[in-house]
Short mmCIF file of C-alpha atoms in Angstrom, two decimals:
data_model
loop_
_atom_site.label_atom_id
_atom_site.label_comp_id
_atom_site.label_asym_id
_atom_site.label_seq_id
_atom_site.Cartn_x
_atom_site.Cartn_y
_atom_site.Cartn_z
CA MET I 1 7.99 -36.18 -18.69
CA THR I 2 7.45 -33.95 -15.84
CA PHE I 3 5.64 -30.52 -15.81
CA LEU I 4 8.67 -28.61 -15.91
CA GLU I 5 9.57 -30.30 -19.15
CA ILE I 6 6.71 -29.85 -20.33
CA SER I 7 6.55 -26.39 -19.79
CA MET I 8 9.84 -25.77 -20.57
CA LYS I 9 9.22 -27.06 -24.22
CA ARG I 10 5.96 -25.67 -24.55
CA SER I 11 6.44 -22.33 -23.11
CA VAL I 12 6.40 -20.09 -26.35
CA ALA I 13 2.99 -22.36 -27.57
CA LEU I 14 1.31 -21.82 -23.94
CA LEU I 15 1.59 -18.02 -24.29
CA GLY I 16 0.03 -17.91 -27.83
CA ALA I 17 -2.93 -16.24 -26.77
CA VAL I 18 -0.87 -14.32 -24.38
CA ALA I 19 -3.20 -10.89 -22.91
CA THR I 20 -0.05 -8.48 -22.28
CA VAL I 21 2.92 -10.18 -22.77
CA ALA I 22 6.29 -8.74 -23.45
CA THR I 23 9.07 -9.60 -26.07
CA LEU I 24 12.73 -10.33 -26.67
CA ALA I 25 13.03 -7.36 -29.06
CA ALA I 26 14.19 -4.18 -28.76
CA CYS I 27 11.94 -1.89 -26.78
CA GLY I 28 10.71 1.41 -26.26
CA SER I 29 7.88 3.09 -24.78
CA GLY I 30 8.26 5.95 -27.13
CA SER I 31 7.23 5.97 -30.82
CA GLY I 32 6.94 3.01 -33.39
CA GLY I 33 9.69 2.61 -36.58
CA ASP I 34 13.16 4.33 -36.20
CA ALA I 35 13.78 5.36 -39.42
CA PRO I 36 14.07 9.27 -39.84
CA ALA I 37 9.97 10.33 -41.10
CA GLY I 38 10.17 14.01 -41.05
CA PRO I 39 7.20 16.56 -39.11
CA PRO I 40 4.06 14.08 -38.38
CA GLN I 41 1.78 13.64 -40.77
CA PRO I 42 -2.15 14.09 -40.75
CA GLY I 43 -4.60 11.59 -42.01
CA GLY I 44 -4.75 7.67 -42.23
CA THR I 45 -6.36 5.12 -41.07
CA LEU I 46 -4.23 2.79 -38.24
CA ARG I 47 -5.25 -0.98 -38.11
CA TYR I 48 -4.81 -2.39 -34.94
CA GLY I 49 -5.26 -6.43 -34.52
CA LEU I 50 -6.14 -6.75 -30.57
CA SER I 51 -4.95 -10.48 -28.91
CA LEU I 52 -8.39 -10.77 -26.99
CA ALA I 53 -12.16 -8.90 -27.99
CA PRO I 54 -13.00 -6.03 -26.41
CA THR I 55 -16.01 -5.99 -24.16
CA CYS I 56 -17.89 -3.38 -23.19
CA SER I 57 -17.21 -0.21 -24.28
CA ASP I 58 -17.94 1.93 -21.52
CA PRO I 59 -14.06 3.39 -20.08
CA ALA I 60 -15.85 3.31 -16.35
CA GLN I 61 -17.04 -0.34 -16.78
CA SER I 62 -13.48 -1.34 -19.00
CA GLY I 63 -11.56 -4.08 -17.26
CA THR I 64 -9.24 -5.54 -19.89
CA ASN I 65 -5.85 -3.69 -21.44
CA GLN I 66 -7.23 -4.83 -24.85
CA THR I 67 -10.78 -3.15 -24.47
CA LEU I 68 -8.98 -0.18 -22.38
CA TYR I 69 -6.70 0.52 -26.08
CA VAL I 70 -10.34 1.02 -27.11
CA THR I 71 -12.15 3.06 -24.55
CA ARG I 72 -9.71 5.05 -23.29
CA GLN I 73 -9.61 6.88 -26.60
CA ILE I 74 -12.85 8.23 -26.54
CA VAL I 75 -12.53 9.86 -22.68
CA ASP I 76 -10.45 12.80 -21.25
CA SER I 77 -10.28 12.19 -17.38
CA LEU I 78 -9.80 15.43 -14.88
CA THR I 79 -6.20 14.97 -14.76
CA ASP I 80 -3.31 12.75 -16.55
CA GLN I 81 -0.25 11.14 -15.19
CA ASN I 82 2.95 11.66 -16.53
CA PRO I 83 4.25 7.99 -17.41
CA GLU I 84 7.83 8.87 -16.96
CA THR I 85 7.56 10.79 -13.28
CA GLY I 86 4.28 9.60 -11.78
CA ALA I 87 3.29 13.55 -11.48
CA LEU I 88 -0.34 14.05 -12.27
CA THR I 89 -0.79 17.30 -14.62
CA PRO I 90 -3.38 19.10 -15.95
CA TRP I 91 -6.14 17.76 -18.78
CA LEU I 92 -9.64 18.54 -18.42
CA ALA I 93 -8.95 20.37 -15.08
CA GLN I 94 -6.94 22.90 -15.42
CA SER I 95 -6.21 23.54 -12.01
CA TRP I 96 -7.10 21.65 -8.72
CA GLU I 97 -7.02 22.07 -4.69
CA VAL I 98 -7.37 19.61 -2.23
CA SER I 99 -8.36 19.85 1.48
CA PRO I 100 -5.37 19.09 4.17
CA ASP I 101 -7.55 16.17 5.48
CA ALA I 102 -7.65 14.93 1.72
CA ARG I 103 -11.85 14.78 1.60
CA THR I 104 -12.36 17.48 -0.37
CA PHE I 105 -10.89 17.60 -3.76
CA THR I 106 -11.82 21.35 -5.97
CA PHE I 107 -11.61 21.14 -9.65
CA HIS I 108 -11.32 23.85 -12.10
CA LEU I 109 -12.28 23.41 -15.46
CA ARG I 110 -10.72 24.22 -18.85
CA PRO I 111 -13.44 26.53 -20.71
CA GLY I 112 -14.49 25.51 -24.20
CA VAL I 113 -14.59 22.15 -23.84
CA THR I 114 -17.24 20.07 -25.54
CA PHE I 115 -18.32 16.64 -25.65
CA SER I 116 -18.92 14.88 -29.14
CA ASP I 117 -22.64 15.93 -29.05
CA GLY I 118 -21.91 19.31 -28.90
CA THR I 119 -23.10 19.89 -25.30
CA PRO I 120 -20.06 21.53 -23.11
CA LEU I 121 -18.17 19.85 -20.03
CA THR I 122 -19.56 21.69 -16.87
CA ALA I 123 -19.36 20.75 -13.48
CA THR I 124 -22.59 19.03 -13.84
CA SER I 125 -20.73 16.58 -16.06
CA VAL I 126 -18.33 15.71 -13.25
CA GLN I 127 -21.44 15.63 -11.04
CA LYS I 128 -23.22 12.97 -12.91
CA ASN I 129 -20.15 11.07 -14.26
CA PHE I 130 -19.36 10.17 -10.29
CA ASP I 131 -23.03 9.93 -8.95
CA ALA I 132 -23.45 7.01 -11.87
CA ILE I 133 -20.39 5.14 -10.95
CA VAL I 134 -21.66 5.15 -7.04
CA ARG I 135 -25.17 4.47 -7.67
CA THR I 136 -26.10 3.36 -10.97
CA LEU I 137 -22.99 0.80 -12.29
CA THR I 138 -21.55 0.24 -8.44
CA GLY I 139 -19.03 -2.12 -7.40
CA VAL I 140 -20.27 -4.90 -9.43
CA LYS I 141 -20.01 -3.04 -13.00
CA ALA I 142 -17.33 -0.97 -12.43
CA PRO I 143 -15.14 -2.30 -9.67
CA LEU I 144 -12.09 0.15 -10.33
CA GLY I 145 -14.33 3.43 -10.55
CA ALA I 146 -16.27 2.30 -7.18
CA SER I 147 -12.85 1.44 -5.39
CA TYR I 148 -11.43 4.79 -6.67
CA LEU I 149 -14.46 6.56 -5.01
CA SER I 150 -15.06 4.50 -1.67
CA GLY I 151 -16.65 6.78 0.91
CA TYR I 152 -17.89 9.50 -2.02
CA THR I 153 -20.43 11.46 -0.76
CA GLY I 154 -20.95 13.93 -3.67
CA THR I 155 -20.23 16.55 -6.28
CA THR I 156 -21.17 20.61 -5.35
CA VAL I 157 -21.45 22.39 -8.60
CA VAL I 158 -19.58 25.48 -7.43
CA ASP I 159 -20.28 27.12 -10.26
CA PRO I 160 -20.32 25.91 -14.11
CA LEU I 161 -16.81 25.26 -14.09
CA THR I 162 -16.03 24.48 -10.32
CA ALA I 163 -16.55 20.97 -8.76
CA ARG I 164 -15.93 19.91 -5.48
CA VAL I 165 -15.84 16.60 -5.03
CA GLU I 166 -16.28 15.32 -1.42
CA PHE I 167 -15.60 12.21 0.80
CA ASP I 168 -16.57 10.99 4.04
CA ARG I 169 -13.35 10.05 5.06
CA PRO I 170 -9.61 10.92 3.87
CA ASN I 171 -9.08 9.68 0.39
CA ALA I 172 -5.58 11.13 -1.06
CA GLN I 173 -5.74 8.49 -3.42
CA PHE I 174 -8.57 9.74 -5.36
CA LEU I 175 -6.27 12.51 -7.24
CA GLN I 176 -4.53 9.77 -9.25
CA ALA I 177 -7.66 8.31 -9.54
CA SER I 178 -9.20 11.05 -11.65
CA SER I 179 -6.36 10.23 -14.27
CA THR I 180 -7.75 6.87 -15.01
CA PRO I 181 -10.22 6.04 -17.94
CA GLN I 182 -12.75 4.56 -15.23
CA LEU I 183 -13.06 7.77 -13.90
CA GLY I 184 -12.85 9.82 -17.30
CA ILE I 185 -16.03 12.36 -18.47
CA LEU I 186 -18.89 11.37 -20.42
CA ALA I 187 -21.53 13.17 -21.61
CA ASP I 188 -24.66 13.63 -20.09
CA ALA I 189 -26.16 11.29 -22.62
CA THR I 190 -24.16 8.43 -21.47
CA THR I 191 -23.95 8.82 -17.98
CA ALA I 192 -28.27 8.82 -17.92
CA LYS I 193 -28.11 5.26 -19.65
CA SER I 194 -28.08 1.68 -17.65
CA ALA I 195 -24.92 -0.29 -17.18
CA ASP I 196 -25.88 -2.51 -20.24
CA GLU I 197 -26.84 0.02 -22.12
CA ARG I 198 -23.62 1.70 -21.82
CA CYS I 199 -21.61 -1.04 -23.45
CA LEU I 200 -23.70 -1.10 -26.62
CA GLY I 201 -21.06 1.35 -28.25
CA ASP I 202 -22.42 4.81 -28.61
CA ASN I 203 -20.58 6.68 -25.50
CA ILE I 204 -20.23 10.11 -25.77
CA GLY I 205 -16.90 11.60 -24.59
CA SER I 206 -14.96 14.72 -25.14
CA GLY I 207 -12.03 12.82 -26.14
CA PRO I 208 -9.65 12.88 -29.50
CA PHE I 209 -11.64 10.09 -30.82
CA THR I 210 -15.23 9.04 -31.07
CA TYR I 211 -17.14 5.53 -31.93
CA ALA I 212 -18.20 5.17 -35.57
CA GLU I 213 -18.81 1.62 -35.37
CA TYR I 214 -18.76 -1.05 -32.22
CA LYS I 215 -19.42 -4.59 -32.56
CA GLN I 216 -19.39 -5.90 -28.76
CA GLY I 217 -16.74 -8.77 -28.38
CA ALA I 218 -15.45 -7.89 -32.47
CA SER I 219 -14.02 -4.97 -33.35
CA ALA I 220 -14.62 -1.42 -32.80
CA THR I 221 -13.61 1.32 -35.52
CA LEU I 222 -13.35 5.08 -34.18
CA ALA I 223 -12.45 8.45 -35.72
CA LYS I 224 -11.11 11.72 -35.19
CA ARG I 225 -12.89 14.21 -33.02
CA ALA I 226 -13.55 17.26 -35.56
CA GLY I 227 -12.22 20.41 -33.00
CA TYR I 228 -10.38 18.67 -30.34
CA ALA I 229 -8.52 21.31 -28.61
CA TRP I 230 -8.00 20.09 -25.10
CA GLY I 231 -5.56 17.23 -24.69
CA SER I 232 -3.35 16.37 -21.73
CA ALA I 233 -0.34 18.14 -20.88
CA VAL I 234 1.43 14.71 -21.20
CA PHE I 235 0.63 14.87 -24.62
CA ALA I 236 3.77 15.86 -27.48
CA HIS I 237 1.13 17.78 -29.04
CA GLN I 238 -2.37 20.17 -28.58
CA GLY I 239 -4.91 20.25 -31.02
CA GLU I 240 -6.48 17.11 -33.06
CA ALA I 241 -5.14 13.89 -33.30
CA TYR I 242 -3.34 12.73 -36.70
CA LEU I 243 -5.03 9.80 -37.66
CA ASP I 244 -8.82 10.08 -39.12
CA ARG I 245 -9.49 6.25 -38.19
CA ILE I 246 -8.49 3.28 -36.22
CA GLU I 247 -9.55 0.06 -36.74
CA PHE I 248 -9.68 -2.50 -34.20
CA THR I 249 -9.98 -6.32 -35.16
CA VAL I 250 -9.42 -9.05 -33.29
CA VAL I 251 -6.64 -11.69 -34.29
CA PRO I 252 -6.63 -14.25 -31.40
CA GLU I 253 -3.45 -16.27 -33.20
CA SER I 254 0.01 -13.97 -32.20
CA GLY I 255 2.06 -15.73 -35.32
CA VAL I 256 -1.15 -14.70 -37.94
CA ARG I 257 -0.65 -10.94 -35.77
CA ALA I 258 3.15 -10.88 -36.65
CA GLY I 259 2.38 -11.89 -40.13
CA SER I 260 -0.02 -9.46 -40.46
CA VAL I 261 2.03 -6.58 -39.58
CA SER I 262 5.13 -7.78 -41.52
CA SER I 263 2.95 -7.74 -44.78
CA ASN I 264 1.24 -4.60 -44.38
CA GLN I 265 -2.19 -6.16 -43.73
CA LEU I 266 -2.20 -4.39 -40.31
CA ASP I 267 0.20 -1.73 -38.40
CA ALA I 268 0.15 -2.63 -34.79
CA VAL I 269 -0.51 -5.68 -32.62
CA SER I 270 -0.86 -6.39 -29.25
CA ASP I 271 0.90 -9.19 -27.84
CA ALA I 272 4.05 -9.71 -30.08
CA LEU I 273 5.48 -13.32 -28.47
CA PRO I 274 9.36 -13.73 -28.58
CA GLN I 275 9.21 -16.21 -31.76
CA ASP I 276 7.16 -12.62 -33.38
CA ALA I 277 9.91 -10.37 -33.12
CA PRO I 278 12.04 -11.48 -35.74
CA GLN I 279 9.55 -11.04 -38.41
CA ILE I 280 8.29 -7.97 -37.25
CA GLU I 281 11.80 -6.74 -37.29
CA ALA I 282 13.02 -8.07 -40.82
CA ALA I 283 9.93 -6.33 -42.43
CA GLY I 284 11.33 -3.04 -40.59
CA GLY I 285 9.28 -2.91 -37.71
CA LYS I 286 10.07 -2.89 -33.75
CA VAL I 287 8.34 -4.14 -30.77
CA GLN I 288 7.70 -1.55 -28.27
CA VAL I 289 7.72 -2.70 -24.40
CA THR I 290 6.69 -1.49 -20.93
CA PRO I 291 6.43 -2.95 -17.45
CA ASN I 292 3.01 -2.57 -15.62
CA PRO I 293 2.35 -0.68 -12.53
CA GLY I 294 0.51 -2.37 -9.58
CA LEU I 295 0.30 -5.89 -8.61
CA PRO I 296 2.84 -7.91 -10.21
CA PHE I 297 1.55 -11.38 -10.81
CA GLY I 298 1.36 -13.44 -7.60
CA ILE I 299 -0.19 -15.83 -5.36
CA GLN I 300 -3.05 -14.20 -2.52
CA PRO I 301 -3.26 -17.09 0.32
CA ASN I 302 -6.88 -17.52 2.15
CA VAL I 303 -5.48 -17.22 5.88
CA THR I 304 -8.75 -19.44 6.93
CA ARG I 305 -8.30 -22.41 4.78
CA GLY I 306 -5.88 -25.42 5.22
CA PRO I 307 -1.82 -25.27 5.77
CA LEU I 308 -2.25 -21.82 4.37
CA ARG I 309 -3.59 -20.36 8.38
CA ASP I 310 0.23 -21.50 9.32
CA ALA I 311 2.11 -18.55 8.96
CA ALA I 312 5.41 -20.26 8.78
CA VAL I 313 4.22 -21.98 5.60
CA ARG I 314 3.25 -18.69 3.81
CA ALA I 315 6.72 -16.97 5.03
CA ALA I 316 8.41 -20.39 3.27
CA LEU I 317 6.66 -19.97 -0.17
CA GLU I 318 8.59 -16.61 -0.48
CA PRO I 319 12.14 -18.16 -0.73
CA ALA I 320 11.27 -21.53 -2.19
CA ILE I 321 9.90 -19.56 -5.67
CA ASP I 322 12.54 -19.06 -7.91
CA ARG I 323 11.40 -15.78 -9.49
CA LYS I 324 14.18 -15.78 -12.39
CA GLU I 325 13.89 -18.93 -13.10
CA LEU I 326 9.88 -18.44 -13.88
CA VAL I 327 11.30 -15.09 -16.47
CA ASP I 328 14.28 -17.11 -17.83
CA THR I 329 12.12 -20.51 -18.62
CA VAL I 330 8.74 -19.47 -19.40
CA LEU I 331 8.80 -15.83 -20.48
CA GLY I 332 12.07 -14.62 -21.54
CA PRO I 333 14.21 -11.19 -20.55
CA GLN I 334 11.52 -8.25 -21.34
CA PHE I 335 9.97 -9.70 -18.39
CA ARG I 336 11.39 -9.00 -14.31
CA PRO I 337 10.77 -11.03 -11.70
CA ALA I 338 8.65 -9.51 -8.75
CA THR I 339 10.58 -7.88 -6.04
CA SER I 340 7.59 -6.62 -3.84
CA PRO I 341 3.79 -6.44 -3.93
CA LEU I 342 4.25 -3.56 -6.30
CA GLY I 343 5.55 -3.82 -9.98
CA SER I 344 9.12 -1.95 -9.79
CA LYS I 345 7.05 0.73 -12.26
CA THR I 346 4.72 1.96 -9.68
CA PRO I 347 4.97 5.18 -7.31
CA ALA I 348 5.98 4.75 -3.94
CA TYR I 349 7.56 0.74 -5.15
CA LEU I 350 9.99 -0.30 -2.43
CA ASP I 351 12.62 -2.93 -3.60
CA LEU I 352 12.29 -6.17 -1.24
CA SER I 353 14.43 -8.36 -3.73
CA GLY I 354 16.46 -9.14 -0.08
CA GLN I 355 13.27 -10.65 1.29
CA LEU I 356 12.27 -12.85 -1.75
CA ARG I 357 15.55 -14.13 -2.82
CA TYR I 358 15.33 -17.67 -4.11
CA ASP I 359 16.72 -19.99 -0.96
CA ALA I 360 15.32 -23.47 -0.80
CA ASP I 361 17.24 -24.63 1.93
CA ALA I 362 15.89 -21.68 4.07
CA ALA I 363 11.97 -22.45 3.02
CA ARG I 364 13.05 -26.13 4.44
CA ARG I 365 14.17 -24.90 7.61
CA LEU I 366 11.43 -22.86 8.08
CA LEU I 367 9.27 -25.77 7.49
CA ASP I 368 10.63 -27.69 9.70
CA GLN I 369 11.27 -25.24 12.49
CA ALA I 370 7.36 -25.44 12.53
CA GLY I 371 6.99 -29.05 12.67
CA TRP I 372 6.29 -29.78 8.87
CA VAL I 373 7.86 -32.99 8.83
CA PRO I 374 8.59 -34.64 4.99
CA GLY I 375 6.50 -37.98 3.92
CA GLY I 376 7.66 -40.93 1.91
CA ASP I 377 6.49 -39.11 -1.03
CA GLY I 378 8.43 -35.91 0.11
CA ILE I 379 5.48 -34.10 0.60
CA ARG I 380 5.52 -32.85 4.05
CA SER I 381 2.60 -33.17 6.69
CA LYS I 382 1.31 -32.03 10.61
CA ASP I 383 -0.52 -33.14 12.96
CA GLY I 384 -1.76 -35.46 10.06
CA VAL I 385 -2.76 -32.74 7.50
CA ARG I 386 -0.56 -32.65 4.28
CA LEU I 387 1.47 -29.89 3.57
CA SER I 388 -1.29 -29.12 0.13
CA PHE I 389 -3.04 -26.65 -1.19
CA GLY I 390 -4.84 -25.47 -4.37
CA ILE I 391 -4.24 -22.40 -6.73
CA LEU I 392 -7.10 -21.04 -8.46
CA PHE I 393 -6.34 -19.35 -11.40
CA SER I 394 -7.71 -18.25 -15.17
CA ARG I 395 -6.06 -17.97 -18.39
CA ALA I 396 -6.86 -14.44 -18.99
CA PHE I 397 -2.96 -14.23 -19.16
CA ALA I 398 -2.05 -17.34 -20.90
CA GLY I 399 1.34 -17.68 -19.53
CA ASN I 400 -0.55 -18.23 -16.16
CA GLN I 401 -0.14 -22.23 -16.75
CA ALA I 402 3.42 -22.51 -17.27
CA ILE I 403 4.49 -20.33 -14.38
CA LEU I 404 2.46 -22.21 -11.89
CA GLU I 405 3.26 -25.45 -13.48
CA LEU I 406 6.72 -24.16 -13.08
CA VAL I 407 5.92 -22.90 -9.16
CA GLN I 408 4.19 -26.61 -8.74
CA GLN I 409 7.57 -27.92 -9.34
CA GLN I 410 9.71 -25.37 -7.41
CA LEU I 411 7.48 -25.81 -4.15
CA ARG I 412 7.27 -29.76 -4.10
CA LYS I 413 11.04 -29.52 -4.00
CA VAL I 414 11.01 -28.07 0.04
CA GLY I 415 7.55 -30.68 0.61
CA VAL I 416 4.73 -28.68 -0.91
CA ASP I 417 1.81 -29.85 -2.99
CA VAL I 418 0.21 -27.48 -5.15
CA GLN I 419 -2.73 -28.31 -6.76
CA LEU I 420 -3.44 -26.18 -9.72
CA GLN I 421 -7.15 -25.14 -10.60
CA VAL I 422 -7.82 -23.40 -13.63
CA ALA I 423 -11.00 -22.12 -14.05
CA SER I 424 -13.25 -20.08 -16.38
CA ASP I 425 -13.75 -16.21 -16.36
CA SER I 426 -17.02 -16.58 -15.20
CA GLU I 427 -16.15 -19.47 -12.11
CA TYR I 428 -13.18 -17.58 -11.68
CA THR I 429 -14.61 -14.70 -10.35
CA ALA I 430 -17.63 -16.13 -8.67
CA ARG I 431 -15.06 -18.15 -6.50
CA GLN I 432 -12.76 -14.94 -5.78
CA ASN I 433 -15.81 -13.15 -4.25
CA ALA I 434 -17.13 -15.71 -2.38
CA LYS I 435 -13.34 -16.31 -1.11
CA ASP I 436 -13.86 -19.97 -2.35
CA PHE I 437 -10.28 -20.77 -2.86
CA ASP I 438 -7.41 -22.06 -0.73
CA SER I 439 -5.25 -19.60 -2.79
CA VAL I 440 -5.87 -17.25 -6.05
CA TYR I 441 -3.10 -16.17 -8.55
CA TYR I 442 -3.65 -12.88 -10.17
CA ASN I 443 -2.59 -9.12 -10.87
CA VAL I 444 -3.63 -5.64 -10.71
CA THR I 445 -2.52 -2.75 -12.97
CA ARG I 446 -2.55 0.60 -11.56
CA ALA I 447 0.07 3.89 -11.05
CA ASP I 448 -0.64 4.36 -7.55
CA GLY I 449 0.56 2.45 -4.29
CA ASP I 450 -3.27 2.24 -3.22
CA ILE I 451 -3.74 -1.13 -4.76
CA LEU I 452 -2.44 -2.39 -1.51
CA ARG I 453 -5.38 -0.83 0.19
CA THR I 454 -7.95 -2.05 -2.00
CA THR I 455 -6.54 -5.50 -2.25
CA PHE I 456 -5.22 -6.28 1.19
CA GLY I 457 -7.31 -3.75 3.08
CA LEU I 458 -9.79 -5.06 5.89
CA ALA I 459 -12.28 -2.96 5.31
CA ASP I 460 -11.58 -3.55 1.29
CA ARG I 461 -11.62 -6.97 -0.98
CA ASN I 462 -9.51 -8.72 1.17
CA LEU I 463 -9.48 -11.94 -0.25
CA ASN I 464 -6.75 -13.23 2.06
CA ALA I 465 -9.95 -13.42 4.63
CA ARG I 466 -7.73 -12.02 7.36
CA GLY I 467 -8.56 -10.19 10.45
CA PRO I 468 -6.90 -7.72 12.21
CA ILE I 469 -3.22 -6.72 11.38
CA PRO I 470 -3.08 -3.64 13.49
CA GLU I 471 0.75 -2.65 11.50
CA LEU I 472 -0.47 -3.18 8.74
CA ASP I 473 -4.08 -1.80 8.88
CA ARG I 474 -3.05 1.45 10.20
CA VAL I 475 -0.40 1.90 6.85
CA LEU I 476 -3.05 0.76 4.52
CA TYR I 477 -5.59 3.74 5.90
CA ASP I 478 -3.22 6.21 6.80
CA GLN I 479 -1.62 6.98 3.30
CA LEU I 480 -5.21 7.81 2.65
CA GLN I 481 -4.84 10.78 4.91
CA VAL I 482 -1.62 12.10 3.76
CA VAL I 483 -1.03 14.68 1.36
CA ASP I 484 2.59 15.17 1.02
CA PRO I 485 4.00 12.39 -1.72
CA ALA I 486 7.11 11.71 0.08
CA ALA I 487 5.22 11.05 3.43
CA ARG I 488 2.41 8.90 1.76
CA ALA I 489 5.40 6.96 -0.27
CA GLN I 490 6.56 6.35 3.17
CA LEU I 491 3.88 4.71 4.36
CA ILE I 492 3.10 2.71 1.24
CA GLY I 493 6.33 1.28 1.65
CA GLN I 494 5.67 0.08 5.06
CA ALA I 495 2.64 -1.26 3.65
CA GLN I 496 4.85 -3.43 1.31
CA LYS I 497 7.02 -4.42 4.00
CA SER I 498 4.27 -5.95 6.05
CA VAL I 499 2.34 -7.70 3.18
CA ILE I 500 5.67 -9.91 2.51
CA ASP I 501 5.70 -10.13 6.47
CA ASN I 502 2.72 -11.48 6.96
CA GLY I 503 2.68 -13.72 3.66
CA LEU I 504 -0.35 -11.75 2.33
CA TRP I 505 1.02 -11.97 -1.05
CA ILE I 506 3.56 -14.18 -2.74
CA PRO I 507 5.03 -12.43 -5.68
CA THR I 508 6.21 -13.56 -8.97
CA ILE I 509 6.16 -11.97 -12.00
CA GLU I 510 6.11 -8.44 -12.81
CA LEU I 511 3.48 -8.18 -16.31
CA SER I 512 4.84 -6.13 -19.52
CA GLN I 513 2.55 -4.84 -22.32
CA ALA I 514 4.36 -5.56 -25.66
CA ILE I 515 3.11 -3.86 -28.79
CA GLY I 516 4.44 -4.57 -32.60
CA VAL I 517 4.32 -1.85 -34.78
CA SER I 518 5.14 -1.33 -38.24
CA ASN I 519 7.92 0.94 -39.90
CA ALA I 520 5.03 3.10 -40.39
CA VAL I 521 3.95 3.39 -37.24
CA ARG I 522 5.12 6.52 -35.45
CA ASP I 523 4.50 7.85 -31.55
CA LEU I 524 2.12 5.08 -30.40
CA LYS I 525 2.70 5.56 -26.81
CA PHE I 526 1.84 3.82 -23.45
CA GLU I 527 0.34 6.50 -20.49
CA ALA I 528 1.12 6.06 -17.14
CA SER I 529 -0.69 2.72 -16.61
CA GLY I 530 0.58 0.86 -19.40
CA ARG I 531 -2.37 1.23 -22.03
CA LEU I 532 -2.21 3.24 -25.49
CA GLN I 533 -2.71 6.55 -26.15
CA PHE I 534 -3.26 6.92 -29.94
CA HIS I 535 -3.52 11.20 -29.97
CA ASP I 536 0.14 11.18 -30.90
CA ALA I 537 0.39 8.38 -33.25
CA TRP I 538 1.25 9.14 -36.74
CA LEU I 539 1.46 7.24 -39.78
CA SER I 540 4.48 7.68 -42.15
CA ARG I 541 3.17 6.22 -45.55
#
């Protein structure tokens, strides 16, 4: 049996532990059950089943979606981002100004905000939070937050409710970054702790919920914050959250999660799978789905190793992959084929589906013209070098294995030999950091096109290990200097095209979130980055 036949037969089974996956069920990004339920009812405990255990309780150090579902609830951010329009709206900051050179951001804080320990939110709180990310947590413990604060020189306390955040270079992306949970504002009692101490579940934020109990790697219980009165402008209502408590438990098996919803043992679960949807729907529930913004899943080549040094090889990989087949065979219709190095929900996304159209004959012609000649087994070679390379990946998204097995079959048809190299999370991270791979497979979620800079920038992560590409380098860093959204979007569009033109990212599929909810759950919503926001959620039972 071929790898393709295996992945077709077991694609559902391989997705059983999927970390973030969409479904065949009816989708929606707003509320839970559809039956009329009257006005929102306060009270009750929402029981939520996570597919993976939460890791660090600190929002600044949170990485996985399952962890962020928990940590997002205890922390507020300076701004929020409308998930429908991408527009930035007030939250802890009621207004702000950005200097023309995008180096200085002045935030005017809402008066009367307090942390759950009773201490007030002040400009000093903002200063201590950002200082801690840069100087205490650093890029190792908080890589996203540190990347958002690249070039940070400090925060000036202008007055108790005015904070001026300054950078040594233009940093237009920072305003959107101020809406993320990684830059959420915590109390002084938390920012004074070490990175490890901040993972133990006693983090103090100003959010609509607080930690009642946290067992790292196992479970978390949140309690409603009494007196909460400073919700985001995106929230549907102001004031306290409706729910009294949220209990997060870990249920790794997808079938058990779905059965727990249908039997009323859980109210909502992560990663509802195609085979689970009928069971959830038969009990009156539904599946809510939203696509992730940011980098879609894709292959990032190390351009200093093996055949991937040849730009013609990288160019041939783009049309050699049938992305629609990946979705139809392995995943299901709520996923989308990737059509750019940005997901289609990302602000400034540019549709490059024309360049990424499946055309195996075109791929063969590119390889022929570059001198890669098929051998007796169908695999090409040039100057004694076999057209073979490895793809490093992890099982953080359980669909990775099936997707890459099918990619392996597709590339073999044009004479390319791919070796799949699965690694544990620790090995995967270490090899990424050392750039010890031929190519690496992953995705990154962020609702801003600056994710292209942090991924591909010559002075940033640059896992391609590339040298200068003047036209790409110019737009990746010029967009940081542009405050006007339309002008910035144009530069980000140019960056997307240049990434594809230079073969720096071979997109495959867009990631989606899928949440199964019972008929009692109302208004459980996705925020702009595809994570859950429980402030408006309530139970109709």
